PDB file of C-alpha atoms in Angstrom:
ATOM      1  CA  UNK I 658    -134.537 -41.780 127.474  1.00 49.00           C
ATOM      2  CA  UNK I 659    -132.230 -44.124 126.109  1.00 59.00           C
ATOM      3  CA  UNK I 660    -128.481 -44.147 125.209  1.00 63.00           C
ATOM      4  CA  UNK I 661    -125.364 -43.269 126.701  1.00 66.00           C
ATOM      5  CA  UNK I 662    -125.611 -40.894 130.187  1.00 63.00           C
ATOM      6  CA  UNK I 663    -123.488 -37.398 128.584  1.00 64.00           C
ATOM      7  CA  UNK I 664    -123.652 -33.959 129.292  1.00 66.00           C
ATOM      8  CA  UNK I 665    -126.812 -33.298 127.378  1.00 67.00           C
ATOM      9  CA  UNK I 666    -128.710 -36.738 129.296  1.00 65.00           C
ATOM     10  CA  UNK I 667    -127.481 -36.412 132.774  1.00 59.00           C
ATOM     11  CA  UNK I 668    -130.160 -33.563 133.899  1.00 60.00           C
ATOM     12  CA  UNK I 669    -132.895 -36.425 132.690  1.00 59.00           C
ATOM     13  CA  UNK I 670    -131.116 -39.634 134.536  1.00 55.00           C
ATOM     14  CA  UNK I 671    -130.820 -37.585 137.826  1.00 56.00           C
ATOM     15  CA  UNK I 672    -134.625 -36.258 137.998  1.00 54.00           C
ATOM     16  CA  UNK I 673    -135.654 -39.896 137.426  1.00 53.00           C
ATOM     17  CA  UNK I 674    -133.423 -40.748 139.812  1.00 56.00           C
ATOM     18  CA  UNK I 675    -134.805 -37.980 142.095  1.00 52.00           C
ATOM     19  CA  UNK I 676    -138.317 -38.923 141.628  1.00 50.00           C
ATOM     20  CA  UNK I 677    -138.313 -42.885 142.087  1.00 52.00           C
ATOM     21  CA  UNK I 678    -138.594 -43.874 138.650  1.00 53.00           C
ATOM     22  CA  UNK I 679    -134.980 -44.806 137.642  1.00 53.00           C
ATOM     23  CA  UNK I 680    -135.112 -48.419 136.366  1.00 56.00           C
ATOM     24  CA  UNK I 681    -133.001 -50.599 138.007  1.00 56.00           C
ATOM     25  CA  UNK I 682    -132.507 -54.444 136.510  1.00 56.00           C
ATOM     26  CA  UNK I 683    -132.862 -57.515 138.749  1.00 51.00           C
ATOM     27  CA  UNK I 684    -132.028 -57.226 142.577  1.00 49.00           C
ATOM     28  CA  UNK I 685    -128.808 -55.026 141.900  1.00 56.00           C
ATOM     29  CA  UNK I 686    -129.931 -52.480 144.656  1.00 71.00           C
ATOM     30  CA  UNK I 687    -128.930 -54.702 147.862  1.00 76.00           C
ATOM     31  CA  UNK I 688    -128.635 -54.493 151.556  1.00 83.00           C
ATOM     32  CA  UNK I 689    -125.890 -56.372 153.196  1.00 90.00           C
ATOM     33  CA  UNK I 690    -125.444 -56.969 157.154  1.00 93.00           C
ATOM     34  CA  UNK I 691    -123.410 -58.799 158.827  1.00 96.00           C
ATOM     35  CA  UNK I 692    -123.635 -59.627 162.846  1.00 96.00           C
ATOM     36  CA  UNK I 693    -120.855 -61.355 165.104  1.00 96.00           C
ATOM     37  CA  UNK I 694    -121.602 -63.605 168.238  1.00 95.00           C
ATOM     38  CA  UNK I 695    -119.752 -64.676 170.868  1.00 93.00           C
ATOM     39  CA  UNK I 696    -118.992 -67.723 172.458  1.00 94.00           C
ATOM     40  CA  UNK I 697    -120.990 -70.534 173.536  1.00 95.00           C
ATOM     41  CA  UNK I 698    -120.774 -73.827 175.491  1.00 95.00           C
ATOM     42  CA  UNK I 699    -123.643 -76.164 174.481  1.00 94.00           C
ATOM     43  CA  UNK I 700    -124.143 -79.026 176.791  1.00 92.00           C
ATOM     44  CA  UNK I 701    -124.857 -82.496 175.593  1.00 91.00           C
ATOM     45  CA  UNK I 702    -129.212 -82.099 174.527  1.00 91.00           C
ATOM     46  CA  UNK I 703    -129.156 -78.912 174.742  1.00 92.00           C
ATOM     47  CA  UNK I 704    -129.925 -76.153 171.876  1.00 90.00           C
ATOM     48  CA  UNK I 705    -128.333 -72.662 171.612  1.00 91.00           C
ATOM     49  CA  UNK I 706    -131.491 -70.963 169.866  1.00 87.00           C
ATOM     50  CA  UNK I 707    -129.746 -67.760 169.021  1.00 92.00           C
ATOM     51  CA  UNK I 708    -126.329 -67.843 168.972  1.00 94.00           C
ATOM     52  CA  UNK I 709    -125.864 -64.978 166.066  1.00 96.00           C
ATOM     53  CA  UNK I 710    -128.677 -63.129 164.528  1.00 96.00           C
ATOM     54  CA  UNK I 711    -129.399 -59.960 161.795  1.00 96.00           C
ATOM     55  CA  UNK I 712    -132.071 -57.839 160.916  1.00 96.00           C
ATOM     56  CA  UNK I 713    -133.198 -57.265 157.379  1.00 93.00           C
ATOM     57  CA  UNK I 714    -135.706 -54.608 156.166  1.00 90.00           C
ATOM     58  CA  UNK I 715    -136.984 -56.140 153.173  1.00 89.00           C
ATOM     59  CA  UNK I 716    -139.424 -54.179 150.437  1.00 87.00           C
ATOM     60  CA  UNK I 717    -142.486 -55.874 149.397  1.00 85.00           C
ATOM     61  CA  UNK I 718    -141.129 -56.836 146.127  1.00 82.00           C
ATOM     62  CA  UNK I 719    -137.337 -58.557 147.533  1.00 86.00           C
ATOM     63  CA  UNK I 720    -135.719 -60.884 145.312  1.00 87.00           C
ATOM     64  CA  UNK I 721    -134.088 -62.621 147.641  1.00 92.00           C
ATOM     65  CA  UNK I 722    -131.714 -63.146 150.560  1.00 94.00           C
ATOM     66  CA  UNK I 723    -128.788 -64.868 150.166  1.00 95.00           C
ATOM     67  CA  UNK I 724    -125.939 -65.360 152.816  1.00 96.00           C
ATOM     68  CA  UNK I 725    -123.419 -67.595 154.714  1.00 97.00           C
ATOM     69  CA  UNK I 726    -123.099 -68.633 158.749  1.00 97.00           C
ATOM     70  CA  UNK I 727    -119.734 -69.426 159.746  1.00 97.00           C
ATOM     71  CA  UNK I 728    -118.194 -70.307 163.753  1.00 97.00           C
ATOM     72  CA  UNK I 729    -115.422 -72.365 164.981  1.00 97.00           C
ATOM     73  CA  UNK I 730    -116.241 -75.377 167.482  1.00 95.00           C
ATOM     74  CA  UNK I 731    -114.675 -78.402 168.954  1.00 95.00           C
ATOM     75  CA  UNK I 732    -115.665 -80.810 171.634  1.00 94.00           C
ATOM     76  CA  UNK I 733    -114.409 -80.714 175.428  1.00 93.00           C
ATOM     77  CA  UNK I 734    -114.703 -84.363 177.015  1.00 91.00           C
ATOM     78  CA  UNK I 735    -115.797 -85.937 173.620  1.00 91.00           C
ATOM     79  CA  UNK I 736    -116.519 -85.262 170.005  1.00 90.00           C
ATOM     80  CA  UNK I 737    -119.903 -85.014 169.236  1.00 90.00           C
ATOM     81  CA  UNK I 738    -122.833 -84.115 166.413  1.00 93.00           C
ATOM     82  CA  UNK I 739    -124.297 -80.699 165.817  1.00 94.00           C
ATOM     83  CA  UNK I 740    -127.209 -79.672 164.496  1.00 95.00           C
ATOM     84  CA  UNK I 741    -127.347 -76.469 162.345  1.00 96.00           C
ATOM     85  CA  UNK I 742    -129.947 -74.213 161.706  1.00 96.00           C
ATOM     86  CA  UNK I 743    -130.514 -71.206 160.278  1.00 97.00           C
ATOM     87  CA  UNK I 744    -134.409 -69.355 160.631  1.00 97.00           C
ATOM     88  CA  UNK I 745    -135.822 -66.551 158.737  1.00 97.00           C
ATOM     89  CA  UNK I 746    -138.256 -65.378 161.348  1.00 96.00           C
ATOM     90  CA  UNK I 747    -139.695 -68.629 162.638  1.00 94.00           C
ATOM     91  CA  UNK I 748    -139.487 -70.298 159.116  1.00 96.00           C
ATOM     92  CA  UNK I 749    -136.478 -72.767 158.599  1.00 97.00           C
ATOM     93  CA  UNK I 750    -134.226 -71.925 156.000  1.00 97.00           C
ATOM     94  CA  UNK I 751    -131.187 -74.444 156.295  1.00 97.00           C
ATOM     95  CA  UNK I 752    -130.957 -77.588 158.463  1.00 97.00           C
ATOM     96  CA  UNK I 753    -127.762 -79.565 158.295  1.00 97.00           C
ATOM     97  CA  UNK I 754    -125.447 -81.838 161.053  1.00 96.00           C
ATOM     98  CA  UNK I 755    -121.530 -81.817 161.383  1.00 94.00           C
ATOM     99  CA  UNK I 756    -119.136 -83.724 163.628  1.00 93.00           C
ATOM    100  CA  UNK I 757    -117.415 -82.038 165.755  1.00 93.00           C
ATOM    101  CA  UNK I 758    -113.927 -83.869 167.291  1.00 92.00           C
ATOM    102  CA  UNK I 759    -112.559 -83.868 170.788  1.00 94.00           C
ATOM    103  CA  UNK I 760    -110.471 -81.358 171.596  1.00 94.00           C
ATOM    104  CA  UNK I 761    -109.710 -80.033 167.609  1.00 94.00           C
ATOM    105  CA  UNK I 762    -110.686 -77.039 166.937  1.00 95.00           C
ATOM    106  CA  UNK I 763    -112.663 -77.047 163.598  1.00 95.00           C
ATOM    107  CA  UNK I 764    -113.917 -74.339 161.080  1.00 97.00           C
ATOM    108  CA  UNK I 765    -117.592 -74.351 159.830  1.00 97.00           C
ATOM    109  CA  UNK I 766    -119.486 -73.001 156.842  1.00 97.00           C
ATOM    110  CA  UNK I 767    -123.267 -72.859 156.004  1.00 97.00           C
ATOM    111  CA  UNK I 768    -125.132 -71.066 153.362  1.00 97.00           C
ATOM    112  CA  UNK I 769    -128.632 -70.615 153.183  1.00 97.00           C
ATOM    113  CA  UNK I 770    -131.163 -68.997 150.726  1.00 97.00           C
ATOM    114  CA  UNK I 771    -134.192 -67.040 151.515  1.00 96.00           C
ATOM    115  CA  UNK I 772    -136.325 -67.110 147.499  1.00 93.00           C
ATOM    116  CA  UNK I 773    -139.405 -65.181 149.574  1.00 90.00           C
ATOM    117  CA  UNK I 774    -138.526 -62.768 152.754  1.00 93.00           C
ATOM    118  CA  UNK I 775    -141.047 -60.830 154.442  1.00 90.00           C
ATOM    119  CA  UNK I 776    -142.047 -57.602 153.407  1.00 91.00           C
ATOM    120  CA  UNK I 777    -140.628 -55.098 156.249  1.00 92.00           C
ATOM    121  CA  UNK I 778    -138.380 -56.642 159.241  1.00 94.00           C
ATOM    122  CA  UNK I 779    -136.784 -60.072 158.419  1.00 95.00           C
ATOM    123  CA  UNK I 780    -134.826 -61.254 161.656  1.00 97.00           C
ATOM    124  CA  UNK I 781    -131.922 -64.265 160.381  1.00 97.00           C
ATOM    125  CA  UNK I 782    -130.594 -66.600 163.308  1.00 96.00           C
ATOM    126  CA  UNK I 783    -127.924 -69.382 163.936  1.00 97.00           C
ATOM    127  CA  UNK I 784    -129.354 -72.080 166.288  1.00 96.00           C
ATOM    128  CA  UNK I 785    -127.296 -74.809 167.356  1.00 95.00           C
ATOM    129  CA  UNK I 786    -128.328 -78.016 169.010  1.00 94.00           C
ATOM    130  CA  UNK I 787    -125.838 -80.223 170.705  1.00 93.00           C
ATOM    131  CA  UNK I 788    -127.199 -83.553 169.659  1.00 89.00           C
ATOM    132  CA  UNK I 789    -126.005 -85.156 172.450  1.00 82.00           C
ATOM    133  CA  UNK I 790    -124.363 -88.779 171.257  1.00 85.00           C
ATOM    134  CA  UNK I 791    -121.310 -88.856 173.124  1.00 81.00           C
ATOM    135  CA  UNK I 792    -122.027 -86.443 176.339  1.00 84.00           C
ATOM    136  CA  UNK I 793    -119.304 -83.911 175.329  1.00 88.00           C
ATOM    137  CA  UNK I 794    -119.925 -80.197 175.602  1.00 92.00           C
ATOM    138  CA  UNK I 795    -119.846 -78.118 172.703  1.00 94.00           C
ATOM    139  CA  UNK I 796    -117.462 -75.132 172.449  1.00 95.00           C
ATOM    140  CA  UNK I 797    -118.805 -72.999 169.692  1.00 96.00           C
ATOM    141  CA  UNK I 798    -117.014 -69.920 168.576  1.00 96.00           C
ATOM    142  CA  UNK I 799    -116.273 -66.670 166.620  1.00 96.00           C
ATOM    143  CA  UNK I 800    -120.117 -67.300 165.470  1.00 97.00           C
ATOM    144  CA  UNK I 801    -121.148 -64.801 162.370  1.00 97.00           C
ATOM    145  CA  UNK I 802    -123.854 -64.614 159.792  1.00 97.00           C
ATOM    146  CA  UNK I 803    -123.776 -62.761 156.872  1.00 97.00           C
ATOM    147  CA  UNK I 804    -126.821 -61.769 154.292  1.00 96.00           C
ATOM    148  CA  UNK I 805    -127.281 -59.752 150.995  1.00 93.00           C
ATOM    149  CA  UNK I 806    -130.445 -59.358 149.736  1.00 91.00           C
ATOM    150  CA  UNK I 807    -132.009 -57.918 146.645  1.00 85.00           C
ATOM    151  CA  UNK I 808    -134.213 -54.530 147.071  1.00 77.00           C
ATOM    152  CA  UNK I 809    -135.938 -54.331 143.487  1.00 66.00           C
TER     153      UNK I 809
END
């Protein structure tokens, strides 16, 4: 009904409220997870497919999910290149590469944006692929993934 929530508008703001018809603007009702893997060694060609993952339950009308994968890694024998991905489902969100050095311990950060999740269970995963190029393993750890997404 309009105007400032007081003592003589509360009763009406809580039954709407109570009945599923307060209005609420944009995605400001969210859902926020947060998982936490553990270690991995990834040998040279090989692919981690699920080294951290979440579940989302997602409404039919989302706006959104929007998070960040983080881990520590560093190469045993040699450096080497990564490949990053992060999957809603089976649909790639976010595919990037980093160099990882020999023996130095490095900190890693990817975001990724979801503009269309399934209605109902949305599953998020970290996949790393050791690409291989100089035969070192890949120490990967302290793997998380964080999401917040927007329940309109």
């Amino acid at each position: 009904t309009g105007g400032p929530i007081g003592p003589n508008t509360i009763g009406t703001y809580m039954s709407n409220a109570a009945i599923g018809t307060l209005q609420v603007a944009g995605g400001s009702v969210t859902s926020m997870r947060q998982e936490e893997g553990v270690l991995a060694y990834i040998s040279p060609y090989a692919t981690n497919p699920n080294l951290v993952s979440l579940d989302m339950e997602m409404p039919a009308s989302a706006t959104g999910v929007t998070g960040i994968a983080t881990f520590a890694g560093k190469g045993i024998g040699a450096g080497g290149t990564i490949g990053v991905r992060i999957y809603r489902n089976s649909t790639l969100l976010t595919d990037v590469a980093f160099s990882i050095a020999n023996n130095f311990q490095s900190a890693f950060t990817v975001s990724f944006w979801d503009g269309s999740p399934d209605a109902g269970n949305n599953n998020y995963r970290l996949s790393i692929n050791n690409v291989g190029d100089y035969n070192g393993t890949m120490l990967i750890e302290v793997p998380t993934i964080m999401a917040t997404g927007g329940k309109r």
